[in-house]
mmCIF file of C-alpha atoms in Angstrom:
data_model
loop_
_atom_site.group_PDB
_atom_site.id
_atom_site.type_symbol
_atom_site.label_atom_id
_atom_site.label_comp_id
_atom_site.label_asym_id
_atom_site.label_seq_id
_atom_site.Cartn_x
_atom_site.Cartn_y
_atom_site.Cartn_z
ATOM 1 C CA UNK Z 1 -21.097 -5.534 -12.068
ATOM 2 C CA UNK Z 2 -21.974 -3.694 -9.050
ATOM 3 C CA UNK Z 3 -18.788 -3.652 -7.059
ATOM 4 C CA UNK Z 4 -17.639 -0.382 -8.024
ATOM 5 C CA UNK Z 5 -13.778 -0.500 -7.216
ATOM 6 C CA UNK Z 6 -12.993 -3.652 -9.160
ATOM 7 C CA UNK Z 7 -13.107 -3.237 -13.155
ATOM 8 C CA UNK Z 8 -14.012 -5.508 -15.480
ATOM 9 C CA UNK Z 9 -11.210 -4.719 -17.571
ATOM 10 C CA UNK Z 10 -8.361 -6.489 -16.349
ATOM 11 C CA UNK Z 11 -6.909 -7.990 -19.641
ATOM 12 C CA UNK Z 12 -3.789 -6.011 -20.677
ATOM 13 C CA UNK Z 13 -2.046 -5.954 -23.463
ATOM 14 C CA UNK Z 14 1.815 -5.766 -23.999
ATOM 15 C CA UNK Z 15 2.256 -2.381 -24.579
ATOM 16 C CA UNK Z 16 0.250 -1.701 -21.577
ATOM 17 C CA UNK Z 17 2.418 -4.002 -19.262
ATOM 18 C CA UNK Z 18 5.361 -1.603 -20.407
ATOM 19 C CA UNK Z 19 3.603 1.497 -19.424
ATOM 20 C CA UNK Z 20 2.345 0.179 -15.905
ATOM 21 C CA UNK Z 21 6.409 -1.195 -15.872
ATOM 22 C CA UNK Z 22 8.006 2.535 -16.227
ATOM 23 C CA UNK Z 23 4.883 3.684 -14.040
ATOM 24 C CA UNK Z 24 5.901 1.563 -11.306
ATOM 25 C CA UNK Z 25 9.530 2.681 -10.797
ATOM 26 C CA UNK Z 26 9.990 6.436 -8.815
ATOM 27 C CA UNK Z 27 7.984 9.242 -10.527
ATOM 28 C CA UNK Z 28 10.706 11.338 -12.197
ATOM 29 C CA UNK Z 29 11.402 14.660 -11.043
ATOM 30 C CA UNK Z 30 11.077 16.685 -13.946
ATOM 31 C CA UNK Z 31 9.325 19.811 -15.961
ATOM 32 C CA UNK Z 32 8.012 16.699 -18.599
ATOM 33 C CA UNK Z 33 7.662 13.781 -16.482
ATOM 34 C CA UNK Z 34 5.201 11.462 -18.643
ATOM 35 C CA UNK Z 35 7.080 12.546 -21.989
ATOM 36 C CA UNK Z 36 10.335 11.374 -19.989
ATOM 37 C CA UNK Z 37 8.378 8.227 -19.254
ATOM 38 C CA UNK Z 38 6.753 7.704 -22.652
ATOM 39 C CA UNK Z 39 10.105 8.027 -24.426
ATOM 40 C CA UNK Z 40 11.236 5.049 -22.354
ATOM 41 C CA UNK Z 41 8.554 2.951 -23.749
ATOM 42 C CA UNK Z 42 8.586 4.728 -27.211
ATOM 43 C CA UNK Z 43 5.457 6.281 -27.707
ATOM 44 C CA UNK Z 44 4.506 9.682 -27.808
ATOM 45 C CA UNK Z 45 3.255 11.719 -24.975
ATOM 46 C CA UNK Z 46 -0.115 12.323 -25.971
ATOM 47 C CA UNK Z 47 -0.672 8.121 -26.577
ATOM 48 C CA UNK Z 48 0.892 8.036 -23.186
ATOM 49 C CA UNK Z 49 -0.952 10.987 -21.182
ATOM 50 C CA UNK Z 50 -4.461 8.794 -22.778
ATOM 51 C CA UNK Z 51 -3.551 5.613 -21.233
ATOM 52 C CA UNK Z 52 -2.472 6.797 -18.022
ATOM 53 C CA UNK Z 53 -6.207 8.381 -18.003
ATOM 54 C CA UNK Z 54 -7.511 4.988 -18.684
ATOM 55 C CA UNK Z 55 -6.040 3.474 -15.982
ATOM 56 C CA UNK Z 56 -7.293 5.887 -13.633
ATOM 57 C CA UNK Z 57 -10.917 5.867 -15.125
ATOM 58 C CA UNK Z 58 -10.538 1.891 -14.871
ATOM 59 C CA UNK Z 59 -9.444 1.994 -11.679
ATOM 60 C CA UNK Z 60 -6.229 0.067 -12.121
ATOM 61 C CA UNK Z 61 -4.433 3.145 -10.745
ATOM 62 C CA UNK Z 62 -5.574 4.089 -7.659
ATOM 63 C CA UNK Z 63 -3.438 7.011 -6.492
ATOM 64 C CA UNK Z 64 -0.669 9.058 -8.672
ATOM 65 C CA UNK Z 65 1.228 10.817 -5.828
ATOM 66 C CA UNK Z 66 3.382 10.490 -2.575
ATOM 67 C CA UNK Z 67 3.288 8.558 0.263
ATOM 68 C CA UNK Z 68 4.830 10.267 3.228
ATOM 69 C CA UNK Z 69 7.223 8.221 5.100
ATOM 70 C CA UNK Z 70 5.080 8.019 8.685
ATOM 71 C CA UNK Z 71 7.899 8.605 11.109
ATOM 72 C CA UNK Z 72 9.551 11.599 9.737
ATOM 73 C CA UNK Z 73 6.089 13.179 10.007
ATOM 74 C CA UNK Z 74 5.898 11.916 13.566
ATOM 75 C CA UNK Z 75 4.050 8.562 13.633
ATOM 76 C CA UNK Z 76 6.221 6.589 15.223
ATOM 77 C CA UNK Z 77 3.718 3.988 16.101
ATOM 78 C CA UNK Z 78 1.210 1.501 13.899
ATOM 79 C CA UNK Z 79 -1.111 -1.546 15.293
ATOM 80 C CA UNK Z 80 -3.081 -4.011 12.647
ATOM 81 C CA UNK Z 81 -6.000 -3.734 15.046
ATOM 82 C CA UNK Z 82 -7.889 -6.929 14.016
ATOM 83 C CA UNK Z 83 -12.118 -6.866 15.234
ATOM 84 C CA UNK Z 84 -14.512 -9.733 15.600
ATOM 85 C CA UNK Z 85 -17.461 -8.149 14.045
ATOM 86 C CA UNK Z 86 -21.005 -10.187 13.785
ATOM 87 C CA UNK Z 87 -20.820 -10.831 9.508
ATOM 88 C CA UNK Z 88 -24.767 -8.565 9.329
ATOM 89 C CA UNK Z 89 -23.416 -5.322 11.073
ATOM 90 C CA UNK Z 90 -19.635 -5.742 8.386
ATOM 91 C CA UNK Z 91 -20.218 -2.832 6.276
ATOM 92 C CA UNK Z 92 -21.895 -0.313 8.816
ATOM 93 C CA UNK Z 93 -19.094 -0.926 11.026
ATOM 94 C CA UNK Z 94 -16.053 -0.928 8.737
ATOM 95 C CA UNK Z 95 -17.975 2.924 7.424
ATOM 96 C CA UNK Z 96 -17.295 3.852 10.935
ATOM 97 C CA UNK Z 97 -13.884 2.564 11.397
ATOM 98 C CA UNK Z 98 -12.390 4.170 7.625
ATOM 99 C CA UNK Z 99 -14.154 7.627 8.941
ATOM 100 C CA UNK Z 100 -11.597 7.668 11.472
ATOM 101 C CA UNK Z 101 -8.905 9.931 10.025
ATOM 102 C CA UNK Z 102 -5.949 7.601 12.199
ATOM 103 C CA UNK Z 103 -7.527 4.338 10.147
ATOM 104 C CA UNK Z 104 -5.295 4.161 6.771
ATOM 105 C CA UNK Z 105 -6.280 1.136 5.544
ATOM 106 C CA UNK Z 106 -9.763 -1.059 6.523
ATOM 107 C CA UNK Z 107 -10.245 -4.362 4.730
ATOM 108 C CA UNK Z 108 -12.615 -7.307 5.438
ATOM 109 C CA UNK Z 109 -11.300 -10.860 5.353
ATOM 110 C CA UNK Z 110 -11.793 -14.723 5.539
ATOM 111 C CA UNK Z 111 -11.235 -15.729 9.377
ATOM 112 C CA UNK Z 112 -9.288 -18.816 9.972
ATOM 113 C CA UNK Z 113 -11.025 -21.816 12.131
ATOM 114 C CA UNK Z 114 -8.466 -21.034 14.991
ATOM 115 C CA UNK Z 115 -8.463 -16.797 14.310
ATOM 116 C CA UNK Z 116 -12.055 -15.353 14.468
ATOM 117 C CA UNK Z 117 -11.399 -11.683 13.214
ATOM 118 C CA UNK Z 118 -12.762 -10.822 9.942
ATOM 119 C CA UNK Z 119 -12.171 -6.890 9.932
ATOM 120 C CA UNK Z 120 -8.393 -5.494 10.304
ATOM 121 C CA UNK Z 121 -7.541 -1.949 10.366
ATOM 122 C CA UNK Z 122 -4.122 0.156 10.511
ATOM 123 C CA UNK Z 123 -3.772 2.658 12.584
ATOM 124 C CA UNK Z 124 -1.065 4.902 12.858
ATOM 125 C CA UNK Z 125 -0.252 7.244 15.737
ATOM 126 C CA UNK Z 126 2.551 9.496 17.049
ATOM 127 C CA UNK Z 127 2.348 7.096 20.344
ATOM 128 C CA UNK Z 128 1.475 3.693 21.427
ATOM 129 C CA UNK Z 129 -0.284 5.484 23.855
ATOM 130 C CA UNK Z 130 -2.129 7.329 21.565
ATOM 131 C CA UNK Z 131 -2.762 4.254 18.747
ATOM 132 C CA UNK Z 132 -4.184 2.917 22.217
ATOM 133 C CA UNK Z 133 -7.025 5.273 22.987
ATOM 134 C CA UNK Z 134 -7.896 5.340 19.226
ATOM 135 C CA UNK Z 135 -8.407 1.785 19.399
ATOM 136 C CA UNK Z 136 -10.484 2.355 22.871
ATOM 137 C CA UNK Z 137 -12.533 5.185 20.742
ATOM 138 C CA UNK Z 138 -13.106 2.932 17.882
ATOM 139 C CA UNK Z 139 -14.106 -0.145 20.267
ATOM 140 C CA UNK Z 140 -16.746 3.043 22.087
ATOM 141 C CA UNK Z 141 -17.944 3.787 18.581
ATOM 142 C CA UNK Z 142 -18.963 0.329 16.913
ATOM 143 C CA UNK Z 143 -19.449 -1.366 20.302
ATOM 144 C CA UNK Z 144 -17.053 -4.300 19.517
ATOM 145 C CA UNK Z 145 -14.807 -6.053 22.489
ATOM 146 C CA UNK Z 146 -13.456 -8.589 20.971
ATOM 147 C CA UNK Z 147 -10.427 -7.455 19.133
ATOM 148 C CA UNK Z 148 -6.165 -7.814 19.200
ATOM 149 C CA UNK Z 149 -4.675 -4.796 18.826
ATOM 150 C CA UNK Z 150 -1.055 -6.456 16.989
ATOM 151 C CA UNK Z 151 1.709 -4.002 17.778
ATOM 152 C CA UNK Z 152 4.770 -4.181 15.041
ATOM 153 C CA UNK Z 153 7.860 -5.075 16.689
ATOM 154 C CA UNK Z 154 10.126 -5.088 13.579
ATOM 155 C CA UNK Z 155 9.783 -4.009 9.736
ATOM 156 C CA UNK Z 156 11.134 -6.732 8.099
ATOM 157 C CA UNK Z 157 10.122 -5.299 4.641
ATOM 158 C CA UNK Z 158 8.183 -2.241 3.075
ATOM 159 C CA UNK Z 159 8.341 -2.544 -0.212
ATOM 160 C CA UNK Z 160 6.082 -1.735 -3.368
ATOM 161 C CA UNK Z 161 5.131 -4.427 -5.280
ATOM 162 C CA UNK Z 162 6.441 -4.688 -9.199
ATOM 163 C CA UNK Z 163 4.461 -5.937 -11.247
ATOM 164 C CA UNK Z 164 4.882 -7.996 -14.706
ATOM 165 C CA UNK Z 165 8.421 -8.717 -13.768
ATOM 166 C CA UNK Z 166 8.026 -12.223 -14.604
ATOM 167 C CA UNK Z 167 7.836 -12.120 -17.610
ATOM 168 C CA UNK Z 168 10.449 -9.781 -18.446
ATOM 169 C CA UNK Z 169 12.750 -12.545 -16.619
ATOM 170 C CA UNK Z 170 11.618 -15.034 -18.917
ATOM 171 C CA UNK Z 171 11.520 -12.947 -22.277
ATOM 172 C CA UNK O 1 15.046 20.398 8.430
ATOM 173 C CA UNK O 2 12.142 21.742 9.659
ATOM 174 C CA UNK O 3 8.959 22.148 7.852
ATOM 175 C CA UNK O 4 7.575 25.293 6.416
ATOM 176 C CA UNK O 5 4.142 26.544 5.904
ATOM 177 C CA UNK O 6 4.821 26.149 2.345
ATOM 178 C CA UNK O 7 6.363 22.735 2.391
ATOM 179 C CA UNK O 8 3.142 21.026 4.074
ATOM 180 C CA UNK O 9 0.767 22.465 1.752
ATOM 181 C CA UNK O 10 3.496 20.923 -0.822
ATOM 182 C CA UNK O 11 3.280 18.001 0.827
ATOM 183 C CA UNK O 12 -0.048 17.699 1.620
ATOM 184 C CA UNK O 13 -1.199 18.348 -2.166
ATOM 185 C CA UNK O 14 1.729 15.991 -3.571
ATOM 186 C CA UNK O 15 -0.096 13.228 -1.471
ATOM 187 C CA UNK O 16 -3.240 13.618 -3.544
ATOM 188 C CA UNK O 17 -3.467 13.146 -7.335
ATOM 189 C CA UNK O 18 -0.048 14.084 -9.228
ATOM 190 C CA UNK O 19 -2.376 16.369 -12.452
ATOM 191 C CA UNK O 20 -2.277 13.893 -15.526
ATOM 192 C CA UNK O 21 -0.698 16.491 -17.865
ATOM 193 C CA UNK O 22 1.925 17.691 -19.867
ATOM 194 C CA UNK O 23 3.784 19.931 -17.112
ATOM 195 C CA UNK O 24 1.835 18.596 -13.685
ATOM 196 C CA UNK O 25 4.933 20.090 -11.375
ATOM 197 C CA UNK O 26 4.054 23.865 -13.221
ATOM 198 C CA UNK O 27 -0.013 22.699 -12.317
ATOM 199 C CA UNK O 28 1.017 22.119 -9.279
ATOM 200 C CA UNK O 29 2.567 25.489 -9.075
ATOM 201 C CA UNK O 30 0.088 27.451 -10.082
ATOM 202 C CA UNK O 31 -2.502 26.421 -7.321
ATOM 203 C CA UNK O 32 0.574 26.938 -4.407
ATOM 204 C CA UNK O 33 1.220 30.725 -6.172
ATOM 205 C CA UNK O 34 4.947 29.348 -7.146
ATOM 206 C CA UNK O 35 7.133 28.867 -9.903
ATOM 207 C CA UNK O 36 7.131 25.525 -11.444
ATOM 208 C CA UNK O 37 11.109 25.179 -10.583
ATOM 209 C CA UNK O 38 10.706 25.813 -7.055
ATOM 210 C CA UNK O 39 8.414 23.403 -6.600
ATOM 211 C CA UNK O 40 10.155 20.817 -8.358
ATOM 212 C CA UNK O 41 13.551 21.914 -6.508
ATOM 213 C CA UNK O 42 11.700 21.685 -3.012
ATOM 214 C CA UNK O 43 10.204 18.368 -4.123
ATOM 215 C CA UNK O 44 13.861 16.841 -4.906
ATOM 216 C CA UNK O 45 14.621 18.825 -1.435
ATOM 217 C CA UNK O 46 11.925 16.831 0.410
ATOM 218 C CA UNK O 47 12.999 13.821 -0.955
ATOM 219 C CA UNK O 48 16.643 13.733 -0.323
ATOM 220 C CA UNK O 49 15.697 14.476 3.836
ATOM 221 C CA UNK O 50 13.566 11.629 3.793
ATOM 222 C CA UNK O 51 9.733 12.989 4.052
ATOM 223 C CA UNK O 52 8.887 11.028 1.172
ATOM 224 C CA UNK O 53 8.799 7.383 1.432
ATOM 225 C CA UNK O 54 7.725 7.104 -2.293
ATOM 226 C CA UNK O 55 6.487 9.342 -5.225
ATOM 227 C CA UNK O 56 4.854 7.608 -8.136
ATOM 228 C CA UNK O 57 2.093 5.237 -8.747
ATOM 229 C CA UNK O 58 -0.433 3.312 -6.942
ATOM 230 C CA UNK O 59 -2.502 0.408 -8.360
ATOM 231 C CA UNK O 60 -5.168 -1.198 -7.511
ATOM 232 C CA UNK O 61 -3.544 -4.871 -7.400
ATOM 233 C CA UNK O 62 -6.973 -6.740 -8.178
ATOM 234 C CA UNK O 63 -7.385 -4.560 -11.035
ATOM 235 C CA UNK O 64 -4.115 -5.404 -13.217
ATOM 236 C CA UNK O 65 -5.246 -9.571 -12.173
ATOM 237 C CA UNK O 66 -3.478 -10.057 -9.374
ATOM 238 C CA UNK O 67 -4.280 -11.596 -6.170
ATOM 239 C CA UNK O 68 -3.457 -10.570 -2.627
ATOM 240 C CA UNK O 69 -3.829 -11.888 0.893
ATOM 241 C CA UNK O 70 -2.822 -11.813 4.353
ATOM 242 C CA UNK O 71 -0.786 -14.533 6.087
ATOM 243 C CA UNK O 72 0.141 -14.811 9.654
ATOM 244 C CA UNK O 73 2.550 -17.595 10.927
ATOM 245 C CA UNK O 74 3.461 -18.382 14.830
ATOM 246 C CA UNK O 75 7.387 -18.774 14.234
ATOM 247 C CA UNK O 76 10.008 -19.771 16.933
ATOM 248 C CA UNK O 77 11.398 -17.066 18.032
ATOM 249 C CA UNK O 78 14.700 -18.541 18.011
ATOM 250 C CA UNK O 79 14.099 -18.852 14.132
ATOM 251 C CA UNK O 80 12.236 -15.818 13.632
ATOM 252 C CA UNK O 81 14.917 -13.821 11.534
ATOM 253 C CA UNK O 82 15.981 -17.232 9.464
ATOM 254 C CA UNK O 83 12.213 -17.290 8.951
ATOM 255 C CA UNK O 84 11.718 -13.034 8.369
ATOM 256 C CA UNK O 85 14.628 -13.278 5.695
ATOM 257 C CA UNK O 86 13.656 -16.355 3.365
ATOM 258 C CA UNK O 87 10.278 -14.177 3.162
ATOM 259 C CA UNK O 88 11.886 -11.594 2.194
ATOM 260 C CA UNK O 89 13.190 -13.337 -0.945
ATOM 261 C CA UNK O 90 10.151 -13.516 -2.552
ATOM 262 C CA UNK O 91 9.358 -10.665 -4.911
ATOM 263 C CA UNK O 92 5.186 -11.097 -4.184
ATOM 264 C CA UNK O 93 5.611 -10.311 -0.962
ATOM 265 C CA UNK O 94 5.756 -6.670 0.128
ATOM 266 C CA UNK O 95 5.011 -6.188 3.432
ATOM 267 C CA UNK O 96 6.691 -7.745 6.266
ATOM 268 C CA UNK O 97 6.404 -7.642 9.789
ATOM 269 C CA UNK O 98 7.305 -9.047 13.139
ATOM 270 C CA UNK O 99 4.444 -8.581 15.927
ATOM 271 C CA UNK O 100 3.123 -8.921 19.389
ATOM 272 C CA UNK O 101 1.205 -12.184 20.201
ATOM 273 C CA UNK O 102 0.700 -15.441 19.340
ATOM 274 C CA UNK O 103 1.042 -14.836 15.494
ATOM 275 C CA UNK O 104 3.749 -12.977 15.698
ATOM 276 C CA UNK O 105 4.864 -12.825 11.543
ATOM 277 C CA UNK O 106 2.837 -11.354 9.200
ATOM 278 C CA UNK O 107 3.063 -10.567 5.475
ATOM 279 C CA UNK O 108 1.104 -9.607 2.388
ATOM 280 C CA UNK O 109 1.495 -12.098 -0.549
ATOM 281 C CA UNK O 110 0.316 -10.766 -4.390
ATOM 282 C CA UNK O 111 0.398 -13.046 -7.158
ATOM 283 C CA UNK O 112 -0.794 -13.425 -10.530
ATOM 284 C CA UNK O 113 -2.625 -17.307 -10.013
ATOM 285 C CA UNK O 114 -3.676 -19.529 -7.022
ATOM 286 C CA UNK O 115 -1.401 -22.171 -8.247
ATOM 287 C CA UNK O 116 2.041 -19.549 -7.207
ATOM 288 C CA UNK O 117 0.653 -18.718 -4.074
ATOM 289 C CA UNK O 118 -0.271 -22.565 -2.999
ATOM 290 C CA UNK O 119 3.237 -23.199 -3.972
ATOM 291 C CA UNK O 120 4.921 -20.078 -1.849
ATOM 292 C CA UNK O 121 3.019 -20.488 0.872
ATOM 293 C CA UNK O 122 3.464 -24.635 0.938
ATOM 294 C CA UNK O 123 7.239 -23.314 1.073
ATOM 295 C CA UNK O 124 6.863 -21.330 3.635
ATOM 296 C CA UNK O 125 4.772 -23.594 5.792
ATOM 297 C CA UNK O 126 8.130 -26.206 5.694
ATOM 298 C CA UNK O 127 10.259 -24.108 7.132
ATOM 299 C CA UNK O 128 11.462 -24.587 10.229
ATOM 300 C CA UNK O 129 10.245 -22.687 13.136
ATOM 301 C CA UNK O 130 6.889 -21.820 11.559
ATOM 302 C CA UNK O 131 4.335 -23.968 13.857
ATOM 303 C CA UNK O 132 1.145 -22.420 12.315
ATOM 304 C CA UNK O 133 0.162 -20.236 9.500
ATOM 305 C CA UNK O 134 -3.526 -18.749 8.649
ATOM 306 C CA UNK O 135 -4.407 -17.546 5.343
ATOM 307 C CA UNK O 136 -6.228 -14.006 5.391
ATOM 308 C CA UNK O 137 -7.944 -13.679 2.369
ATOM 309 C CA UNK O 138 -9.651 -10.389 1.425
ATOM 310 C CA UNK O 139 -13.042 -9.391 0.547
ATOM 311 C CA UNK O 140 -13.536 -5.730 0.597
ATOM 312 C CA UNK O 141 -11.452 -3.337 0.790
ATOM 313 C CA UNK O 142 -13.218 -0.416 2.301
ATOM 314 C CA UNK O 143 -10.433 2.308 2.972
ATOM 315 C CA UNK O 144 -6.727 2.580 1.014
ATOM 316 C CA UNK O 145 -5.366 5.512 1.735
ATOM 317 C CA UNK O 146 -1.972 6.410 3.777
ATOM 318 C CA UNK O 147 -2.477 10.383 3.842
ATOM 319 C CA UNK O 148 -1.828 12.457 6.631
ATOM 320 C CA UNK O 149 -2.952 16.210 6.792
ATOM 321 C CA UNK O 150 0.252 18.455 7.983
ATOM 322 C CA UNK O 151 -1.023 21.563 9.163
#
């Protein structure tokens, strides 16, 4: 393996489904927080502190902490900026983009045979105005023109995803 | 409410790595030269006004087996919110959201096998109003990371 964000790891066990389950919900708000958690699932602390390490180490957790919510800290504005870049200059160019502090998220993907854009960053902004010149600076930087900056009208849904409810629904 | 000097380094250090420990809120206190109650009374503060969308844990979706991808779909906009809503239903998807130009839905979609997502997104594609629909799968994912610096 020489991708270094994906493990190789990905078979879980039971108990572990449980722990990522309590995991998932809203960390509690507490002087014990993981012994609060780990009493949920019934096991002790320590066990529970250990796996919670694992995950981290494994890289199924990527980030134990908050997520502001953008507008009450004044960003009030967010474009998937989507970029036709040529497949050889992908990686240099996506290096440039996630440098940008205003870039939150840069992914590549598959293009479809009508949709020719195979890198999509978000940016977030206190303006459109602003999100626009950012997009102008990153165009200036990486020397790509064709692009479609897609303004959100409407949140429809922001959610985080649950996972291994399935089964509990079938249990 | 307006922010304090204290608040955004409380903010600004809650958005990073939550310690892994017994009493992380009292960690936490030590390096803002607080009491461990304060900072867990602010926190709860912060929370209630609506600075925190979410505290708690992130995963890395490919990691735990699941799959995710992009999908766009040029919708009618006479049936846009029909279309917006039935989306909704569906617990694999989490993001959702109505855009400028031709495409002008687009949602994330996680799920555990191919076979569920062929069979949401075949749903989807029936639906009336939804003319086209491109499947964005992804490949790398070179920056995750919603964090903004308050100073």
């Amino acid at each position: 393996m020489c991708n270094s964000i994906y493990s190789d790891t990905k078979i879980l066990t039971d108990p572990d489904k449980e722990i990522i389950r309590v995991l998932q919900e809203d960390f509690p708000l507490c002087e014990e927080p993981y012994k609060f958690l780990a009493e949920k699932v019934g096991i002790d602390e320590e066990e529970f502190l250990q796996r919670v390490k694992d995950f981290v180490r494994e890289k199924k957790i990527r980030k134990l902490g908050a997520v502001l919510q953008h507008r009450a800290a004044g960003f009030k504005s967010n474009a998937l900026c989507a970029w036709n870049v040529p497949a050889e200059k992908l990686a240099d160019i996506a290096a440039i983009m996630s440098s940008h502090a205003a870039v939150s998220h840069c992914y590549d993907r598959t293009p479809a045979p009508n949709w020719n854009y195979n890198l999509y960053t978000m940016i977030h902004a206190k303006s459109r105005a602003e999100c626009d010149s950012i997009i102008d600076e990153l165009s200036r930087l990486t020397g790509i023109t064709d692009f479609q900056a897609l303004y959100s009208i409407k949140e429809w849904k922001k959610t985080s995803m649950k996972y291994f409810t399935e089964e509990l629904k079938n249990s | 409410m307006e922010l304090s000097s204290f608040d955004k380094s409380l903010l600004n250090l809650l958005q990073g790595n939550i310690p892994v420990c017994s009493r992380p809120f009292a960690e936490m206190a030590s390096t803002l030269g607080a009491d461990e109650n304060f900072v867990l009374e602010r926190v709860r503060e912060l929370k209630a006004a609506g600075y925190l969308r979410r505290i708690g844990t992130f995963f890395n979706s490919d990691n735990l087996g699941y799959r995710s991808t992009l999908i766009a779909l040029e919708v009618t906009p006479s049936e846009i919110c029909t279309v917006a809503e039935t989306i909704n239903g569906y617990d694999e998807v989490t993001h959702n959201y109505e855009r400028e130009g031709k495409f002008n839905l687009w949602f994330t979609l996680s799920t555990l096998n191919a076979e569920r997502e062929g069979n949401i997104l075949s749903e989807i594609k029936s639906l009336r109003g939804v003319e086209d629909m491109i499947n964005l799968k992804s490949n790398r994912k070179f920056k995750i990371n919603v964090q903004f610096n308050l100073q």
